[in-house]
PDB file of C-alpha atoms in Angstrom:
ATOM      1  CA  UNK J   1    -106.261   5.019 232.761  1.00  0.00           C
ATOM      2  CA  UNK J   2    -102.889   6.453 232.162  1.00  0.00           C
ATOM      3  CA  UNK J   3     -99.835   3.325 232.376  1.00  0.00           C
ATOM      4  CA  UNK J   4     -97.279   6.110 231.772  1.00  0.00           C
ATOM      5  CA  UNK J   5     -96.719   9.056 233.157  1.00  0.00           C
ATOM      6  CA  UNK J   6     -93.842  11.541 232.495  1.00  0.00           C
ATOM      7  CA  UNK J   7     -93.236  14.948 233.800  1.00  0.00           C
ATOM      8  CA  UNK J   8     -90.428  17.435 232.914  1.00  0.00           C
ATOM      9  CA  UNK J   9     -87.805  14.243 232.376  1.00  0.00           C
ATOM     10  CA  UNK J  10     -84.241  15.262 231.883  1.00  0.00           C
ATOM     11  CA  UNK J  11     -81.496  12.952 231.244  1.00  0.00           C
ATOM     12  CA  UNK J  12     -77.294  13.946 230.412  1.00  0.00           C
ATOM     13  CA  UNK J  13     -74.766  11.457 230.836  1.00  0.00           C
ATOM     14  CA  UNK J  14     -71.793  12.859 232.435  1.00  0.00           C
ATOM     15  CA  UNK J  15     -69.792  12.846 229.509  1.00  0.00           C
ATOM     16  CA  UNK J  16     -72.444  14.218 227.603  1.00  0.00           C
ATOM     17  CA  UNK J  17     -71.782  18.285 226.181  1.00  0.00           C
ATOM     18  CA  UNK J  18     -75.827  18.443 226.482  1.00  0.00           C
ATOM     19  CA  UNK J  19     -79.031  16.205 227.731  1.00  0.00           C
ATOM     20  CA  UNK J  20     -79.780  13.453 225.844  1.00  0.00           C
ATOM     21  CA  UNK J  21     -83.293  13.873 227.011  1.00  0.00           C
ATOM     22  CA  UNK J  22     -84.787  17.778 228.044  1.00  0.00           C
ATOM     23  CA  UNK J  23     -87.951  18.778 229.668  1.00  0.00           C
ATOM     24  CA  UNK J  24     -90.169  15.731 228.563  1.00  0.00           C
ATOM     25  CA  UNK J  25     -93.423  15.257 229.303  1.00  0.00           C
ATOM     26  CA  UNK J  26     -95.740  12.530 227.943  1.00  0.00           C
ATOM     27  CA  UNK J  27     -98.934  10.608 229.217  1.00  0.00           C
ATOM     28  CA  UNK J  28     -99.704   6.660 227.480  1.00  0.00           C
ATOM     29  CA  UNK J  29    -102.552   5.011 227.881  1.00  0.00           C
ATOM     30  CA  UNK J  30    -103.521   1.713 228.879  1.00  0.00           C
ATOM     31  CA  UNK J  31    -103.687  -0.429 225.869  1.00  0.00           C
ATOM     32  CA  UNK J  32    -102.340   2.577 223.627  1.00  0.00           C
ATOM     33  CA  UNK J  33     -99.890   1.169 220.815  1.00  0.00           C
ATOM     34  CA  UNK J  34     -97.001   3.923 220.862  1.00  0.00           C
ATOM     35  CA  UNK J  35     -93.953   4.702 218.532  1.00  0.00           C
ATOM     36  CA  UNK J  36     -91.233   6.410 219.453  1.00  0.00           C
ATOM     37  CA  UNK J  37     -89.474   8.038 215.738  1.00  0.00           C
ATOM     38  CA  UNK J  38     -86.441   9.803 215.610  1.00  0.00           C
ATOM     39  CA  UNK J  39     -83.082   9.773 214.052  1.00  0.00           C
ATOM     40  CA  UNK J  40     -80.178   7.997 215.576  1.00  0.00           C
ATOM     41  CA  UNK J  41     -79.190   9.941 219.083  1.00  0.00           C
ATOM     42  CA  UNK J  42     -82.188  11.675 219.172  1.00  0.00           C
ATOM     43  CA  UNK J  43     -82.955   9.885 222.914  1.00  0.00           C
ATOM     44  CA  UNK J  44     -85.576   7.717 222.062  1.00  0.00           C
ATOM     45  CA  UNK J  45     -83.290   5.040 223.557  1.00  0.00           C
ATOM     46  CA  UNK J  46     -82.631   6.791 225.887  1.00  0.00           C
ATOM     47  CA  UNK J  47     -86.746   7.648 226.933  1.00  0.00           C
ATOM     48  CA  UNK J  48     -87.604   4.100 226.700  1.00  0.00           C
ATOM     49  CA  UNK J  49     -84.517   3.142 229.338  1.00  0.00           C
ATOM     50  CA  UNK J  50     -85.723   5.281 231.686  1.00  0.00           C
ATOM     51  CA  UNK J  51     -89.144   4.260 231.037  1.00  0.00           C
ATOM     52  CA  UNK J  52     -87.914   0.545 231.970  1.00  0.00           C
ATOM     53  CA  UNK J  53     -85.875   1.871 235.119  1.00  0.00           C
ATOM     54  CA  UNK J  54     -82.776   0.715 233.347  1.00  0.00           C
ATOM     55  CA  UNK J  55     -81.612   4.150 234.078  1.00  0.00           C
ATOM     56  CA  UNK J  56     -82.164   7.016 237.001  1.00  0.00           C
ATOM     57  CA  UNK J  57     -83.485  10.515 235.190  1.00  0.00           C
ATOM     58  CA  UNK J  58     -81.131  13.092 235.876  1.00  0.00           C
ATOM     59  CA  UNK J  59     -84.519  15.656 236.759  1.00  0.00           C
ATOM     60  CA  UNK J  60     -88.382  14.606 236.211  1.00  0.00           C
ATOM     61  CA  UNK J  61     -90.608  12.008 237.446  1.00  0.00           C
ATOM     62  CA  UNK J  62     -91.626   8.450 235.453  1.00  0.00           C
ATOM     63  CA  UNK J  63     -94.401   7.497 237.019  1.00  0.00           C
ATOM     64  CA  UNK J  64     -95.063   3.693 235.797  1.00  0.00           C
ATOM     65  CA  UNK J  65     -98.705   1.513 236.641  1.00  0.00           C
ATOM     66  CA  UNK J  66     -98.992   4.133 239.235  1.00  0.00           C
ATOM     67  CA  UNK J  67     -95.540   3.515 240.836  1.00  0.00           C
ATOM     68  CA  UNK J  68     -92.587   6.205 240.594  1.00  0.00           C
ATOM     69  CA  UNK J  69     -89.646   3.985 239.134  1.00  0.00           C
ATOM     70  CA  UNK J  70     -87.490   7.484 239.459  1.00  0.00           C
ATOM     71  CA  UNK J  71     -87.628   6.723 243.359  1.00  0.00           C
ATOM     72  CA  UNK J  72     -87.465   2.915 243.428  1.00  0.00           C
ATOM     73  CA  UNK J  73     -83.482   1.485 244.046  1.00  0.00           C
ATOM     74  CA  UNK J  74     -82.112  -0.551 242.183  1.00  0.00           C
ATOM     75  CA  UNK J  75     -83.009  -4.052 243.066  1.00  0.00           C
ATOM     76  CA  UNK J  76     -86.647  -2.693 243.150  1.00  0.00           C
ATOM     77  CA  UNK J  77     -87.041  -1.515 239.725  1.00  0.00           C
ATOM     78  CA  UNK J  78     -85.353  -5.253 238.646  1.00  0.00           C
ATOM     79  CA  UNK J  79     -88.229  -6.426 240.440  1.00  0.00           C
ATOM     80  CA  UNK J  80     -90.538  -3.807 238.897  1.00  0.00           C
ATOM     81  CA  UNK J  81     -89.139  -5.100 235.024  1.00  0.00           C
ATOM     82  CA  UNK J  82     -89.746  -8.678 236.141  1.00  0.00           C
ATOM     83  CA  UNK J  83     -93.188  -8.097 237.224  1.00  0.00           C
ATOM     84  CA  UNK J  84     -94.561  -5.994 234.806  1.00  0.00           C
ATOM     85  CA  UNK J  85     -92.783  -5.391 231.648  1.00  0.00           C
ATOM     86  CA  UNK J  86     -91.829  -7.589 228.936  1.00  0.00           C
ATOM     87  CA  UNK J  87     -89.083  -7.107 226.174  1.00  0.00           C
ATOM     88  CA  UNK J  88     -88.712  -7.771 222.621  1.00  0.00           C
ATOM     89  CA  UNK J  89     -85.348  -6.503 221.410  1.00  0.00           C
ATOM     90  CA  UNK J  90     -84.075  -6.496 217.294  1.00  0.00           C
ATOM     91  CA  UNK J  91     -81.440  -9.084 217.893  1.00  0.00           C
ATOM     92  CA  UNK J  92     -83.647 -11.768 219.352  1.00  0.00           C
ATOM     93  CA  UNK J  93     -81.456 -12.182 222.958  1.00  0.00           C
ATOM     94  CA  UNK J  94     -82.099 -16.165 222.386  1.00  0.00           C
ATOM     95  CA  UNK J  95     -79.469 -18.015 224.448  1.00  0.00           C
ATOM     96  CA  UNK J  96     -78.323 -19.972 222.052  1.00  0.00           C
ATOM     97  CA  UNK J  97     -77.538 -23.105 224.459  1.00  0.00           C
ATOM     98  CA  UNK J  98     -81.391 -23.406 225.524  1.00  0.00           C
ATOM     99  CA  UNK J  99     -84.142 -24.865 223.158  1.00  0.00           C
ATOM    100  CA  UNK J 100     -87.060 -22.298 222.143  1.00  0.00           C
ATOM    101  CA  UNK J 101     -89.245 -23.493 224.973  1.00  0.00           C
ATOM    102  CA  UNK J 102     -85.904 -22.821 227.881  1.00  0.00           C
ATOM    103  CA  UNK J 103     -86.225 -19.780 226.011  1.00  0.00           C
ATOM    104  CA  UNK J 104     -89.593 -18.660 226.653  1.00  0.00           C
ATOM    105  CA  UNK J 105     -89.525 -20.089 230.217  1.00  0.00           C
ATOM    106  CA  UNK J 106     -86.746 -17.762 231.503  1.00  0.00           C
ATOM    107  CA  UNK J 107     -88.536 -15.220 232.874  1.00  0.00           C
ATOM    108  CA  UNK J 108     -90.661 -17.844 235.221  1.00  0.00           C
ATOM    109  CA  UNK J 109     -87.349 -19.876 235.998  1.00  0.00           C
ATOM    110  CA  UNK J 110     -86.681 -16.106 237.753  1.00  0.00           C
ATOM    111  CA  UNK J 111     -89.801 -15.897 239.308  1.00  0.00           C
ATOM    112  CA  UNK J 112     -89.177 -19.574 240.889  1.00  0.00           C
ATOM    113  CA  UNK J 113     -91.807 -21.189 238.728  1.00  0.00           C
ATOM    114  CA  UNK J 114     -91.625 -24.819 239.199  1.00  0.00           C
ATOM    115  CA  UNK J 115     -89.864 -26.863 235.858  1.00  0.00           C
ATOM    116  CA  UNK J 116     -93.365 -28.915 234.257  1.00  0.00           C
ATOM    117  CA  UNK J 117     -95.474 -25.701 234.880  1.00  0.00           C
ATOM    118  CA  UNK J 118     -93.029 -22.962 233.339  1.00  0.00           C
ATOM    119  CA  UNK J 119     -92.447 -25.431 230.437  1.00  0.00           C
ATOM    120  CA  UNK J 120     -96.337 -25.977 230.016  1.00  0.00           C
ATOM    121  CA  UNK J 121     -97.184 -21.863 229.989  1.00  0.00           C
ATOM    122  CA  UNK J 122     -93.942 -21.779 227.685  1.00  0.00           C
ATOM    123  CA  UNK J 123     -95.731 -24.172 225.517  1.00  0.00           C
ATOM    124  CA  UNK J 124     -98.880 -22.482 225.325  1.00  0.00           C
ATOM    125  CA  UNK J 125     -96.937 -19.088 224.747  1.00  0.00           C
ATOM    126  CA  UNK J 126     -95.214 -20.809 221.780  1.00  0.00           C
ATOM    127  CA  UNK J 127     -98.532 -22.029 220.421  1.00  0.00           C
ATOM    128  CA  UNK J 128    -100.039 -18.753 220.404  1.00  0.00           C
ATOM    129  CA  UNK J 129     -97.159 -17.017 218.547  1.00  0.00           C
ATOM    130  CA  UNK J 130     -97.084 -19.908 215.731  1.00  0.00           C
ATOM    131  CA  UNK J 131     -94.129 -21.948 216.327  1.00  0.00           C
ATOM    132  CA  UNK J 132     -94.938 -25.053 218.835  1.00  0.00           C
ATOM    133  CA  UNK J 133     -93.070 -27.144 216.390  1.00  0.00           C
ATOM    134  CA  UNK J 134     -90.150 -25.269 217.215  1.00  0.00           C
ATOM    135  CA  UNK J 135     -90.115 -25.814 221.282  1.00  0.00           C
ATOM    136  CA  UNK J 136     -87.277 -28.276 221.261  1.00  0.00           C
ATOM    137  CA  UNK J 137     -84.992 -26.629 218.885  1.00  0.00           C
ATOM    138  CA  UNK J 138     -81.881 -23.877 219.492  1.00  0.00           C
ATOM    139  CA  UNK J 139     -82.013 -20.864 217.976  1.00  0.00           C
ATOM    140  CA  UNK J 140     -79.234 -21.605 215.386  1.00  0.00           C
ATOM    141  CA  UNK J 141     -81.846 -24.445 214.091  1.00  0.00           C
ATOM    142  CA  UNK J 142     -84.891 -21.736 213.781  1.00  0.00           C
ATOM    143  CA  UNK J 143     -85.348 -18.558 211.031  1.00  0.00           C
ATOM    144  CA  UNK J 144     -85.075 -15.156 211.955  1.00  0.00           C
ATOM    145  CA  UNK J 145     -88.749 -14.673 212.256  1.00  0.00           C
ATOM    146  CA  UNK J 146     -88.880 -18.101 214.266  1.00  0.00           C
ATOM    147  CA  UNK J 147     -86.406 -16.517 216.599  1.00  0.00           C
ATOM    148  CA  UNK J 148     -88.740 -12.773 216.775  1.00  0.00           C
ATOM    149  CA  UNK J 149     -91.731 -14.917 217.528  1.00  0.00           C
ATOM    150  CA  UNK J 150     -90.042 -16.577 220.529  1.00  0.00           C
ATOM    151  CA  UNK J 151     -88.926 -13.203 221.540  1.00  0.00           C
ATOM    152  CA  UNK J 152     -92.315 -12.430 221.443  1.00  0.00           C
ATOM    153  CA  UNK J 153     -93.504 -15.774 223.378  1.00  0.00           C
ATOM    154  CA  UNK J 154     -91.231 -14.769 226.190  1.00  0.00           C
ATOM    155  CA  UNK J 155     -92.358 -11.431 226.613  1.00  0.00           C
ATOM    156  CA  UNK J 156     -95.580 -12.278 227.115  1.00  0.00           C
ATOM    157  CA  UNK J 157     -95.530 -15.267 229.449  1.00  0.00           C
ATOM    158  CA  UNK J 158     -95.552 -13.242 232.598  1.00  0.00           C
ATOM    159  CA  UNK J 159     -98.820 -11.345 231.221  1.00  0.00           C
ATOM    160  CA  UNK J 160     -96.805  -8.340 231.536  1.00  0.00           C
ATOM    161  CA  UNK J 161     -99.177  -5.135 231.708  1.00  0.00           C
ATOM    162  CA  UNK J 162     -96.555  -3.032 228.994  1.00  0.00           C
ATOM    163  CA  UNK J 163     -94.447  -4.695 226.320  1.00  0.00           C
ATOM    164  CA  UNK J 164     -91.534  -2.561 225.290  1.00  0.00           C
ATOM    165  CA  UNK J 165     -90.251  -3.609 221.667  1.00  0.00           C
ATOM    166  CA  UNK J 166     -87.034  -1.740 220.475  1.00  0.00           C
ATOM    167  CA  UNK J 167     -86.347  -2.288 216.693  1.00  0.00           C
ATOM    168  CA  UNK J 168     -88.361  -5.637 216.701  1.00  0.00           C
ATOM    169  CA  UNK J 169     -88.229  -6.077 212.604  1.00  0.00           C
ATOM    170  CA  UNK J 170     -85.203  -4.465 211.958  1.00  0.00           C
ATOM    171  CA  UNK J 171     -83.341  -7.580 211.309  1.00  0.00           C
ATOM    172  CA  UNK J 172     -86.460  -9.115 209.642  1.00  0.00           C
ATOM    173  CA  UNK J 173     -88.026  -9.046 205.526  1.00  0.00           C
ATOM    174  CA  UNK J 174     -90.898  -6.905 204.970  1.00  0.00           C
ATOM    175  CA  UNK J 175     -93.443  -9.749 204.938  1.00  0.00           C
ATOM    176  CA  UNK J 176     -92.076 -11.379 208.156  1.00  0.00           C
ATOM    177  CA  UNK J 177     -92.530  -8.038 209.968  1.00  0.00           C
ATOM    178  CA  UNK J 178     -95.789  -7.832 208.745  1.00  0.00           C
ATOM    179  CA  UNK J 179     -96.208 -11.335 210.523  1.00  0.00           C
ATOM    180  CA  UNK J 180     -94.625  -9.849 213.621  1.00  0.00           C
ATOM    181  CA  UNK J 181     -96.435  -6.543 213.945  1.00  0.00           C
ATOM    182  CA  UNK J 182     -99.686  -8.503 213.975  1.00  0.00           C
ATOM    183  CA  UNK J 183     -98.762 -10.881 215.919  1.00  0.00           C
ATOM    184  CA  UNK J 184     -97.783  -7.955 219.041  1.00  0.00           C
ATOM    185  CA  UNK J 185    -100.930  -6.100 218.384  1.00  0.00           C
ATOM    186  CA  UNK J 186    -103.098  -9.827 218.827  1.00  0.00           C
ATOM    187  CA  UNK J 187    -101.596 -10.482 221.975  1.00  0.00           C
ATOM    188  CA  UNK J 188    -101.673  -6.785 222.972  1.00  0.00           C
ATOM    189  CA  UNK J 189    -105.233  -6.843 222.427  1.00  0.00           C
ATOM    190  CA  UNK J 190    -105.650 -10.450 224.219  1.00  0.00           C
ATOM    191  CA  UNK J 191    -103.585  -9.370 227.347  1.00  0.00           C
ATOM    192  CA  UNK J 192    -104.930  -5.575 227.071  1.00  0.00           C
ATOM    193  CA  UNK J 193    -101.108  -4.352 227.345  1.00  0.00           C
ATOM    194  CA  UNK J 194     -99.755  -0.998 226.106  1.00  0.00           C
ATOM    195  CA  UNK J 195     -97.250  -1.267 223.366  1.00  0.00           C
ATOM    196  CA  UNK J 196     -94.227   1.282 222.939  1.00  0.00           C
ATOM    197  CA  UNK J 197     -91.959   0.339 220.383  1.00  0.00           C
ATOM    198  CA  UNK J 198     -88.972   2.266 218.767  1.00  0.00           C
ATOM    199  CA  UNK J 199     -88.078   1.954 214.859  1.00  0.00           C
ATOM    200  CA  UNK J 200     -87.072   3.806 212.072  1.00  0.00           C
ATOM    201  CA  UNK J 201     -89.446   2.633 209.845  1.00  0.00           C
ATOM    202  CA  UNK J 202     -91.849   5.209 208.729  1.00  0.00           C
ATOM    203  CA  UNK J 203     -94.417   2.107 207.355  1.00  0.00           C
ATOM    204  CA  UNK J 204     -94.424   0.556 210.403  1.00  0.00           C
ATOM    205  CA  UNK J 205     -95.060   3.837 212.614  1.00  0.00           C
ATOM    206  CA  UNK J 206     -98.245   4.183 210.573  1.00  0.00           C
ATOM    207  CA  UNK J 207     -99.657   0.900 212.210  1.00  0.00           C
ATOM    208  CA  UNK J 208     -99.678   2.620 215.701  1.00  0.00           C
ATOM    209  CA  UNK J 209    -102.132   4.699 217.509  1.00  0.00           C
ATOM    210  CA  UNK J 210     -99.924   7.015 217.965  1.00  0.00           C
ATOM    211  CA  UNK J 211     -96.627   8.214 216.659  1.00  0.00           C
ATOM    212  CA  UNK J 212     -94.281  10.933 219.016  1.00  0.00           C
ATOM    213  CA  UNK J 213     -91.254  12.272 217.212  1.00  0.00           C
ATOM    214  CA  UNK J 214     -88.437  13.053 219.080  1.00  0.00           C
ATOM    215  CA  UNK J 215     -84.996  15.539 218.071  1.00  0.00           C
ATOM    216  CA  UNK J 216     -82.309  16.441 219.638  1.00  0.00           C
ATOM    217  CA  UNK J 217     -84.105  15.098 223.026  1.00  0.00           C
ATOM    218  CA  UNK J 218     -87.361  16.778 223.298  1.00  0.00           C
ATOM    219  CA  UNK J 219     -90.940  15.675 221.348  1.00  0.00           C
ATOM    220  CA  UNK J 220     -91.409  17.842 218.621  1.00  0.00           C
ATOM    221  CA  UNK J 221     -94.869  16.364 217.057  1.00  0.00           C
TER     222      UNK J 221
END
């Protein structure tokens, strides 16, 4: 079962001299592990944006757990991301006036989730990443891999069906991403989500089931 499909997607920003995204086409499959490589510019960005409905294709379709984001408005693809996607971005995005567990339980404050029972799922997501200990601290008090793990913990609390990671160890040591890349691919597994993650790091690409290399806005390999 395909989660994402993509059909003759073009994107140029209206400044742009030429598309930062031409003529691509791509299928992922449910509980597939993806990389997107490419050098800086080369619209991987960009291809995961419009995956995420955080911007309109200029031409193509993006058709998403069977829904076509390219057609949605905006307030529905906001409910789309909320729903069904979770994030886990290189520079944490910890507010860094809320404890790890405030954290975690954002995306359920949004949904409406009553206090005791957003802050017990935030619990349990914390325990499964590693760091319980750290639910009542701020993110100045916690590590940089501390802080990715509670990233991680509030991508997942909503059970989202894809988890879109963009440079998740690229503020991280070698070991700690290590740490981090297994602990995506546990919870992956455990939730059965699809994985597509951007980096420039050709070690980590090699842990995927698939790598697609992008230039100049088009897949090459």
């Amino acid at each position: 079962m395909a989660h994402i499909e993509i059909e003759n997607l073009t994107f140029s920003y209206p400044s742009a001299g030429r598309p930062s995204l031409s003529n691509v086409s791509l299928t992922i499959r449910r509980g597939e592990y993806v990389v997107l490589c490419g050098k800086s510019g080369s619209g991987k960005s960009t291809l995961l944006n419009l995956v995420a409905g955080l911007e309109s294709p200029t031409d193509g379709s993006i058709n998403v757990l069977g829904q076509r984001i390219d057609r949605m408005s905006e307030i529905e693809r906001i409910r789309f991301r909320r729903s069904h996607i979770g994030f886990v971005f290189q520079s944490y995005r910890l507010l860094p006036q809320y404890t790890a567990i405030e954290n975690v339980a954002l995306p359920l404050m949004l949904r409406g989730v009553e206090k005791r029972e957003r802050e017990r799922r935030a619990l349990e997501a914390l325990d499964m990443v590693g760091i319980a200990k750290c639910a009542r601290q701020r993110p100045a008090q916690m590590s940089g891999g501390e802080q990715q793990r509670a990233g991680i913990a509030r991508s997942i609390i909503t059970s989202p069906a894809i988890v879109m990671a963009d440079e998740p160890t690229g503020n991280l040591d070698s070991r700690t991403s290590q740490d981090v890349l297994s602990l995506l691919k546990v919870t992956s597994q455990k939730f059965a989500q699809t994985i597509v993650m951007i980096t420039h790091n050709e070690e980590i690409a090699q842990t995927a089931d698939r790598i697609i290399r992008i230039e100049d806005g088009r897949i090459v390999r």
